[in-house]
Coordinates of N, CA and C in Angstrom, one line a residue:
M30 N 122.1 157.0 104.8 CA 121.5 157.0 103.5 C 120.0 156.8 103.7
A31 N 119.6 155.9 104.6 CA 118.2 155.6 104.8 C 117.5 156.9 105.3
L32 N 118.1 157.6 106.2 CA 117.4 158.8 106.8 C 117.3 159.9 105.7
E33 N 118.2 159.8 104.7 CA 118.2 160.8 103.6 C 117.4 160.3 102.4
K34 N 116.8 159.1 102.5 CA 116.0 158.4 101.5 C 116.8 158.3 100.2
R35 N 118.1 157.9 100.3 CA 118.9 157.6 99.1 C 118.8 156.1 98.8
W36 N 117.6 155.7 98.5 CA 117.4 154.2 98.3 C 118.1 153.6 97.2
D37 N 118.3 154.4 96.1 CA 119.0 153.8 94.9 C 120.5 153.5 95.2
E38 N 121.0 154.3 96.1 CA 122.4 154.1 96.5 C 122.5 153.0 97.6
L39 N 121.5 152.9 98.4 CA 121.5 152.0 99.6 C 121.1 150.5 99.3
L40 N 120.1 150.4 98.5 CA 119.5 149.1 98.3 C 120.2 148.3 97.1
I41 N 120.3 147.0 97.3 CA 120.8 146.2 96.2 C 119.7 145.5 95.5
R42 N 119.6 145.7 94.2 CA 118.5 145.1 93.5 C 119.0 143.8 92.9
K43 N 118.2 142.7 92.9 CA 118.6 141.5 92.4 C 117.5 141.0 91.4
E44 N 117.9 140.6 90.2 CA 117.0 140.0 89.3 C 116.6 138.6 89.7
V45 N 115.4 138.3 89.6 CA 115.0 136.9 89.9 C 114.2 136.4 88.8
K46 N 114.2 135.0 88.7 CA 113.4 134.4 87.6 C 112.7 133.2 88.2
T47 N 111.8 132.7 87.4 CA 111.0 131.5 87.9 C 111.9 130.4 88.5
G48 N 111.5 130.0 89.6 CA 112.3 128.9 90.3 C 113.4 129.3 91.2
D49 N 113.7 130.6 91.2 CA 114.8 131.0 92.1 C 114.5 130.9 93.5
F50 N 115.5 130.6 94.4 CA 115.3 130.5 95.8 C 116.2 131.6 96.4
V51 N 115.7 132.5 97.2 CA 116.4 133.6 97.8 C 116.3 133.5 99.3
Y52 N 117.4 133.4 100.0 CA 117.3 133.3 101.4 C 117.6 134.7 102.0
T53 N 116.7 135.2 102.9 CA 116.9 136.5 103.5 C 116.7 136.3 105.0
P54 N 117.9 136.2 105.7 CA 117.8 136.0 107.1 C 117.2 137.2 107.8
A55 N 116.8 137.0 109.1 CA 116.3 138.2 109.9 C 117.3 139.2 109.9
G56 N 116.9 140.5 109.9 CA 117.8 141.6 110.0 C 118.3 142.1 108.6
V57 N 117.9 141.4 107.5 CA 118.3 141.9 106.2 C 117.2 142.7 105.6
V58 N 117.5 143.9 105.2 CA 116.5 144.7 104.5 C 116.1 144.0 103.2
H59 N 114.8 143.9 103.0 CA 114.3 143.2 101.7 C 113.0 143.8 101.4
G60 N 112.7 143.6 100.1 CA 111.4 144.0 99.6 C 111.2 143.4 98.2
V61 N 110.0 143.5 97.7 CA 109.6 142.9 96.4 C 109.0 144.0 95.6
E62 N 109.5 144.2 94.4 CA 108.8 145.1 93.5 C 108.6 144.4 92.1
G63 N 107.6 144.8 91.4 CA 107.3 144.2 90.2 C 106.2 143.1 90.4
K64 N 105.9 142.4 89.3 CA 104.9 141.4 89.4 C 105.5 140.0 89.5
M65 N 105.2 139.3 90.5 CA 105.7 137.9 90.7 C 104.9 137.2 91.8
L66 N 105.0 135.9 91.7 CA 104.3 135.1 92.7 C 105.5 134.5 93.6
M67 N 105.4 134.7 94.9 CA 106.5 134.2 95.7 C 105.9 133.5 96.9
A68 N 106.6 132.6 97.5 CA 106.3 132.0 98.7 C 107.3 132.5 99.8
E69 N 106.8 133.1 100.8 CA 107.7 133.6 101.8 C 107.5 132.7 103.1
V70 N 108.6 132.1 103.5 CA 108.7 131.2 104.6 C 109.4 132.0 105.7
Q71 N 108.9 132.0 106.9 CA 109.6 132.7 108.0 C 109.3 132.1 109.3
Q72 N 110.2 132.3 110.3 CA 109.9 131.9 111.6 C 108.7 132.7 112.1
S73 N 108.0 132.2 113.1 CA 106.9 132.9 113.6 C 107.3 134.2 114.2
S74 N 106.7 135.3 113.8 CA 107.0 136.6 114.3 C 105.9 137.5 114.0
D75 N 105.6 138.5 114.8 CA 104.6 139.5 114.6 C 105.2 140.9 114.4
V76 N 106.5 140.9 114.0 CA 107.1 142.2 113.8 C 107.6 142.3 112.4
T77 N 107.2 143.4 111.7 CA 107.7 143.8 110.4 C 107.9 145.3 110.4
Y78 N 109.0 145.7 110.1 CA 109.3 147.2 110.0 C 109.3 147.6 108.6
R79 N 108.5 148.6 108.2 CA 108.5 149.1 106.9 C 109.4 150.3 106.8
I80 N 110.4 150.3 106.0 CA 111.3 151.5 105.9 C 111.1 152.3 104.6
Y81 N 110.5 151.7 103.7 CA 110.3 152.3 102.4 C 109.1 151.6 101.7
D82 N 108.2 152.3 101.1 CA 107.0 151.7 100.5 C 106.8 152.1 99.1
Y83 N 107.9 152.4 98.4 CA 107.9 152.7 96.9 C 106.9 153.8 96.7
D84 N 106.7 154.7 97.7 CA 105.8 155.9 97.5 C 104.4 155.5 97.3
N85 N 104.0 154.2 97.7 CA 102.6 153.8 97.6 C 101.8 154.5 98.6
V86 N 100.5 154.5 98.4 CA 99.5 155.2 99.3 C 98.4 154.2 99.6
D87 N 97.7 154.4 100.8 CA 96.6 153.5 101.1 C 95.4 153.9 100.4
V88 N 94.2 153.3 100.8 CA 93.0 153.5 100.1 C 92.5 155.0 100.3
N89 N 93.0 155.7 101.3 CA 92.6 157.1 101.5 C 93.6 158.0 100.9
G90 N 94.6 157.5 100.1 CA 95.6 158.4 99.5 C 96.7 158.8 100.4
K91 N 96.8 158.2 101.5 CA 97.9 158.6 102.5 C 99.0 157.6 102.5
P92 N 100.3 158.0 102.6 CA 101.4 157.1 102.7 C 101.2 156.1 103.9
R93 N 101.5 154.9 103.7 CA 101.5 154.0 104.9 C 102.5 154.3 105.9
E94 N 102.3 153.9 107.1 CA 103.2 154.2 108.2 C 104.6 153.5 108.0
L95 N 105.6 154.3 108.2 CA 107.0 153.7 108.1 C 107.6 153.5 109.5
H96 N 108.6 152.7 109.7 CA 109.2 152.4 111.0 C 110.7 152.5 110.9
L97 N 111.2 153.5 110.3 CA 112.6 153.6 110.0 C 113.5 153.6 111.2
E98 N 113.2 154.3 112.3 CA 114.0 154.3 113.5 C 114.1 152.9 114.1
K99 N 113.0 152.2 114.2 CA 113.0 150.9 114.8 C 113.8 149.9 114.0
A100 N 113.6 150.0 112.6 CA 114.3 149.2 111.7 C 115.8 149.4 111.8
L101 N 116.3 150.6 112.0 CA 117.7 150.9 112.1 C 118.3 150.2 113.3
D102 N 117.5 149.9 114.3 CA 118.1 149.3 115.5 C 118.3 147.8 115.3
V103 N 117.7 147.2 114.3 CA 117.8 145.7 114.2 C 118.4 145.3 112.8
V104 N 118.6 146.2 111.9 CA 119.1 145.8 110.6 C 120.5 145.4 110.6
T105 N 120.9 144.4 109.8 CA 122.2 143.9 109.7 C 123.1 144.8 108.9
I106 N 124.0 145.5 109.5 CA 125.0 146.4 108.8 C 126.4 146.0 109.2
P107 N 127.3 145.8 108.3 CA 127.1 145.8 106.8 C 126.4 144.6 106.4
H108 N 125.8 144.7 105.1 CA 125.1 143.5 104.5 C 126.1 142.4 104.2
E109 N 125.8 141.2 104.6 CA 126.6 140.0 104.2 C 125.7 139.1 103.5
E110 N 126.1 138.7 102.3 CA 125.3 137.8 101.4 C 125.3 136.4 102.0
P111 N 124.1 135.9 102.4 CA 124.0 134.6 103.0 C 124.4 133.5 101.9
M112 N 125.2 132.6 102.4 CA 125.6 131.5 101.5 C 124.6 130.3 101.6
V113 N 124.0 130.0 100.5 CA 123.0 128.9 100.5 C 123.5 128.0 99.4
K114 N 123.8 126.8 99.8 CA 124.2 125.7 98.8 C 123.2 124.6 99.0
P115 N 122.2 124.5 98.1 CA 121.2 123.4 98.3 C 121.9 122.1 98.2
Q116 N 121.4 121.2 99.1 CA 121.9 119.8 99.0 C 120.9 119.0 98.1
I117 N 121.4 118.6 97.0 CA 120.6 117.9 96.0 C 120.8 116.4 96.0
T118 N 119.7 115.7 96.1 CA 119.8 114.2 96.1 C 118.8 113.7 95.0
E119 N 119.1 112.6 94.5 CA 118.1 111.9 93.6 C 117.6 110.7 94.3
H120 N 116.3 110.5 94.2 CA 115.6 109.4 94.8 C 114.8 108.8 93.6
G121 N 115.3 107.8 93.0 CA 114.6 107.2 91.8 C 114.7 108.3 90.7
Q122 N 113.5 108.6 90.1 CA 113.4 109.7 89.1 C 113.2 111.1 89.7
N123 N 113.1 111.2 91.1 CA 112.8 112.4 91.7 C 114.1 113.1 92.2
E124 N 114.0 114.5 92.1 CA 115.1 115.3 92.6 C 114.7 116.0 93.9
I125 N 115.5 115.9 94.9 CA 115.1 116.6 96.2 C 116.2 117.6 96.5
Q126 N 115.8 118.9 96.6 CA 116.7 120.0 96.9 C 116.4 120.5 98.3
Q127 N 117.3 120.3 99.2 CA 117.2 120.8 100.6 C 117.9 122.2 100.6
Y128 N 117.0 123.2 100.6 CA 117.6 124.6 100.6 C 118.1 125.1 101.9
I129 N 117.3 124.9 103.0 CA 117.6 125.4 104.3 C 117.2 124.4 105.3
D130 N 118.1 124.2 106.3 CA 117.7 123.3 107.4 C 118.4 123.9 108.7
N131 N 117.7 124.7 109.4 CA 118.3 125.4 110.6 C 117.3 125.2 111.8
A132 N 117.6 125.9 112.8 CA 116.8 125.8 114.1 C 115.4 126.3 113.9
F133 N 115.2 127.2 112.9 CA 113.9 127.8 112.7 C 113.0 127.1 111.7
F134 N 113.5 126.7 110.6 CA 112.7 126.0 109.6 C 113.6 125.2 108.6
R135 N 112.9 124.3 107.9 CA 113.5 123.5 106.9 C 112.7 123.7 105.6
I136 N 113.4 124.0 104.5 CA 112.7 124.2 103.2 C 113.3 123.2 102.2
T137 N 112.4 122.4 101.6 CA 112.8 121.4 100.7 C 111.9 121.5 99.4
K138 N 112.5 121.4 98.3 CA 111.8 121.3 97.0 C 111.9 119.9 96.4
Y139 N 110.7 119.3 96.1 CA 110.7 118.0 95.5 C 110.3 118.1 94.0
G140 N 111.1 117.6 93.2 CA 110.8 117.5 91.8 C 110.3 116.1 91.6
I141 N 109.0 115.9 91.5 CA 108.3 114.6 91.5 C 108.0 114.1 90.1
H142 N 108.5 112.9 89.8 CA 108.2 112.3 88.5 C 107.7 110.8 88.7
E143 N 107.8 110.3 90.0 CA 107.3 109.0 90.3 C 106.9 109.2 91.8
A144 N 106.1 108.2 92.3 CA 105.6 108.3 93.7 C 106.8 108.5 94.7
E145 N 106.6 109.4 95.6 CA 107.6 109.7 96.6 C 106.9 109.8 98.0
C146 N 107.4 108.9 98.9 CA 106.9 108.9 100.3 C 107.7 109.9 101.1
I147 N 107.0 110.9 101.7 CA 107.7 111.9 102.5 C 107.3 111.8 103.9
E148 N 108.4 111.8 104.8 CA 108.2 111.7 106.2 C 107.8 113.0 106.8
N149 N 106.9 113.0 107.8 CA 106.4 114.2 108.3 C 106.5 114.2 109.8
E150 N 107.7 114.8 110.3 CA 108.0 114.7 111.7 C 107.1 115.5 112.6
T151 N 106.7 116.7 112.2 CA 105.8 117.5 113.0 C 104.6 118.0 112.2
Y152 N 104.8 118.9 111.3 CA 103.7 119.3 110.4 C 104.5 119.9 109.2
S153 N 103.8 120.0 108.0 CA 104.4 120.5 106.8 C 103.4 121.5 106.1
L154 N 104.0 122.6 105.6 CA 103.2 123.5 104.8 C 103.7 123.2 103.4
C155 N 102.8 122.9 102.5 CA 103.1 122.4 101.2 C 102.5 123.3 100.1
L156 N 103.3 123.6 99.1 CA 102.8 124.4 98.0 C 103.2 123.8 96.7
V157 N 102.3 123.5 95.8 CA 102.5 122.9 94.5 C 103.0 124.1 93.6
L158 N 104.2 124.1 93.2 CA 104.8 125.1 92.3 C 104.4 125.0 90.9
D159 N 104.4 123.8 90.4 CA 104.0 123.6 89.0 C 103.6 122.1 88.8
G160 N 102.9 121.9 87.7 CA 102.5 120.5 87.4 C 101.2 120.1 88.1
K161 N 101.0 118.8 88.1 CA 99.8 118.2 88.8 C 100.1 116.8 89.2
G162 N 99.3 116.3 90.1 CA 99.5 114.9 90.6 C 98.5 114.6 91.6
T163 N 98.9 113.7 92.5 CA 98.0 113.3 93.6 C 98.7 113.3 95.0
L164 N 98.0 113.6 96.0 CA 98.4 113.5 97.4 C 97.7 112.3 98.0
I165 N 98.5 111.3 98.5 CA 97.9 110.1 99.1 C 98.3 110.1 100.6
T166 N 97.3 110.1 101.4 CA 97.5 110.0 102.9 C 96.5 109.1 103.5
G167 N 97.0 108.1 104.2 CA 96.1 107.1 104.7 C 95.4 106.4 103.6
E168 N 94.1 106.4 103.7 CA 93.2 105.8 102.7 C 92.7 106.8 101.6
A169 N 93.0 108.1 101.8 CA 92.5 109.2 101.0 C 93.5 109.6 99.9
T170 N 92.9 109.9 98.7 CA 93.7 110.4 97.6 C 93.1 111.7 97.1
Y171 N 93.9 112.7 96.9 CA 93.4 114.1 96.5 C 94.2 114.5 95.3
G172 N 93.5 115.1 94.3 CA 94.1 115.7 93.2 C 94.8 117.0 93.6
I173 N 96.0 117.3 93.2 CA 96.7 118.5 93.5 C 97.3 119.1 92.2
G174 N 97.4 120.4 92.1 CA 98.0 121.1 91.0 C 98.6 122.4 91.3
A175 N 99.3 123.0 90.3 CA 100.0 124.2 90.4 C 99.2 125.3 91.2
G176 N 99.8 125.9 92.1 CA 99.1 127.0 92.9 C 98.4 126.5 94.1
M177 N 98.2 125.2 94.3 CA 97.4 124.7 95.4 C 98.4 124.6 96.6
S178 N 97.9 124.8 97.8 CA 98.7 124.6 99.0 C 97.8 123.7 100.0
F179 N 98.6 123.1 100.9 CA 97.9 122.2 101.9 C 98.8 122.1 103.1
I180 N 98.2 121.7 104.2 CA 99.0 121.5 105.4 C 98.9 120.0 105.8
M181 N 100.0 119.4 106.0 CA 100.0 118.0 106.5 C 100.2 118.2 108.1
T182 N 99.2 117.8 108.8 CA 99.3 117.9 110.3 C 100.2 116.8 110.9
S183 N 100.4 116.9 112.1 CA 101.2 115.9 112.8 C 100.5 114.6 112.9
N184 N 99.3 114.5 112.6 CA 98.6 113.2 112.5 C 99.0 112.3 111.4
A185 N 99.5 113.0 110.3 CA 100.0 112.2 109.2 C 101.6 112.1 109.3
K186 N 102.0 110.9 109.7 CA 103.5 110.8 109.9 C 104.2 110.6 108.6
Q187 N 103.5 110.3 107.5 CA 104.1 110.3 106.2 C 102.9 110.5 105.2
Y188 N 103.3 110.9 104.0 CA 102.3 111.0 102.9 C 103.1 110.8 101.6
T189 N 102.3 110.5 100.6 CA 102.9 110.2 99.3 C 102.4 111.2 98.2
I190 N 103.4 111.7 97.4 CA 103.1 112.5 96.3 C 103.4 111.8 95.0
D191 N 102.5 111.8 94.1 CA 102.7 111.1 92.8 C 102.3 112.0 91.7
G192 N 102.9 111.9 90.5 CA 102.5 112.7 89.4 C 103.8 113.3 88.8
N193 N 103.6 114.5 88.1 CA 104.7 115.2 87.5 C 104.6 116.7 88.0
L194 N 105.2 117.0 89.1 CA 105.1 118.3 89.7 C 106.3 118.7 90.5
S195 N 106.3 120.0 90.9 CA 107.3 120.5 91.9 C 106.6 120.9 93.1
L196 N 107.1 120.5 94.3 CA 106.4 120.7 95.5 C 107.4 121.4 96.5
L197 N 107.0 122.5 97.1 CA 107.8 123.2 98.1 C 107.3 122.8 99.4
V198 N 108.1 122.3 100.3 CA 107.7 121.8 101.6 C 108.4 122.6 102.7
S199 N 107.7 123.3 103.6 CA 108.3 124.0 104.7 C 107.9 123.3 106.0
E200 N 108.9 123.1 106.9 CA 108.6 122.5 108.1 C 109.3 123.3 109.3
P201 N 108.8 123.2 110.5 CA 109.6 123.8 111.6 C 110.9 123.2 111.7
G202 N 111.9 124.0 112.1 CA 113.3 123.5 112.3 C 113.4 122.7 113.6
M203 N 114.4 122.0 113.7 CA 114.7 121.2 114.9 C 116.0 121.6 115.5
V204 N 115.9 121.9 116.7 CA 117.2 122.3 117.4 C 118.0 121.0 117.5
K205 N 119.2 121.0 117.1 CA 120.0 119.8 117.1 C 120.1 119.2 118.5
G206 N 119.9 117.9 118.6 CA 120.0 117.2 119.9 C 118.6 117.0 120.5
E207 N 117.6 117.5 119.9 CA 116.2 117.3 120.4 C 115.7 115.9 120.1

């Protein structure tokens, strides 16, 4: 079907709404269409195969390069829907949702309504999804708000988030037993 460009028969379209979490493991054909803001977390890789580009063209009016043959060598067939069951815990007034915790990365969403101290084992990539508050690390305090992102380096073994906001935190995974 891919070689015959029968995309409407081949691809599965999913409706998404604000706050949805979609897990797409390596080897799963995926794309984004329409207007949305998304955070894509992935293991370090410099390989992306483009198999379809919605008939878009580059600044010169030419179709962008496709990599259909290479993609067919690594795509997961048949498609298996990944099972993701977030582990939800409450810590005081805060809700913590652990979406993924595997050898490659860990993704956690914090619903902050009171000060929350977060442990930082290696480093963390943080994105404020909505709301506003403060980031406290060491002696420094910073105002943070929706759309802002920051990196907590390995020098900060812990940091505190306070306010009324949602924070997405991505960390490198840990191979069990390390």
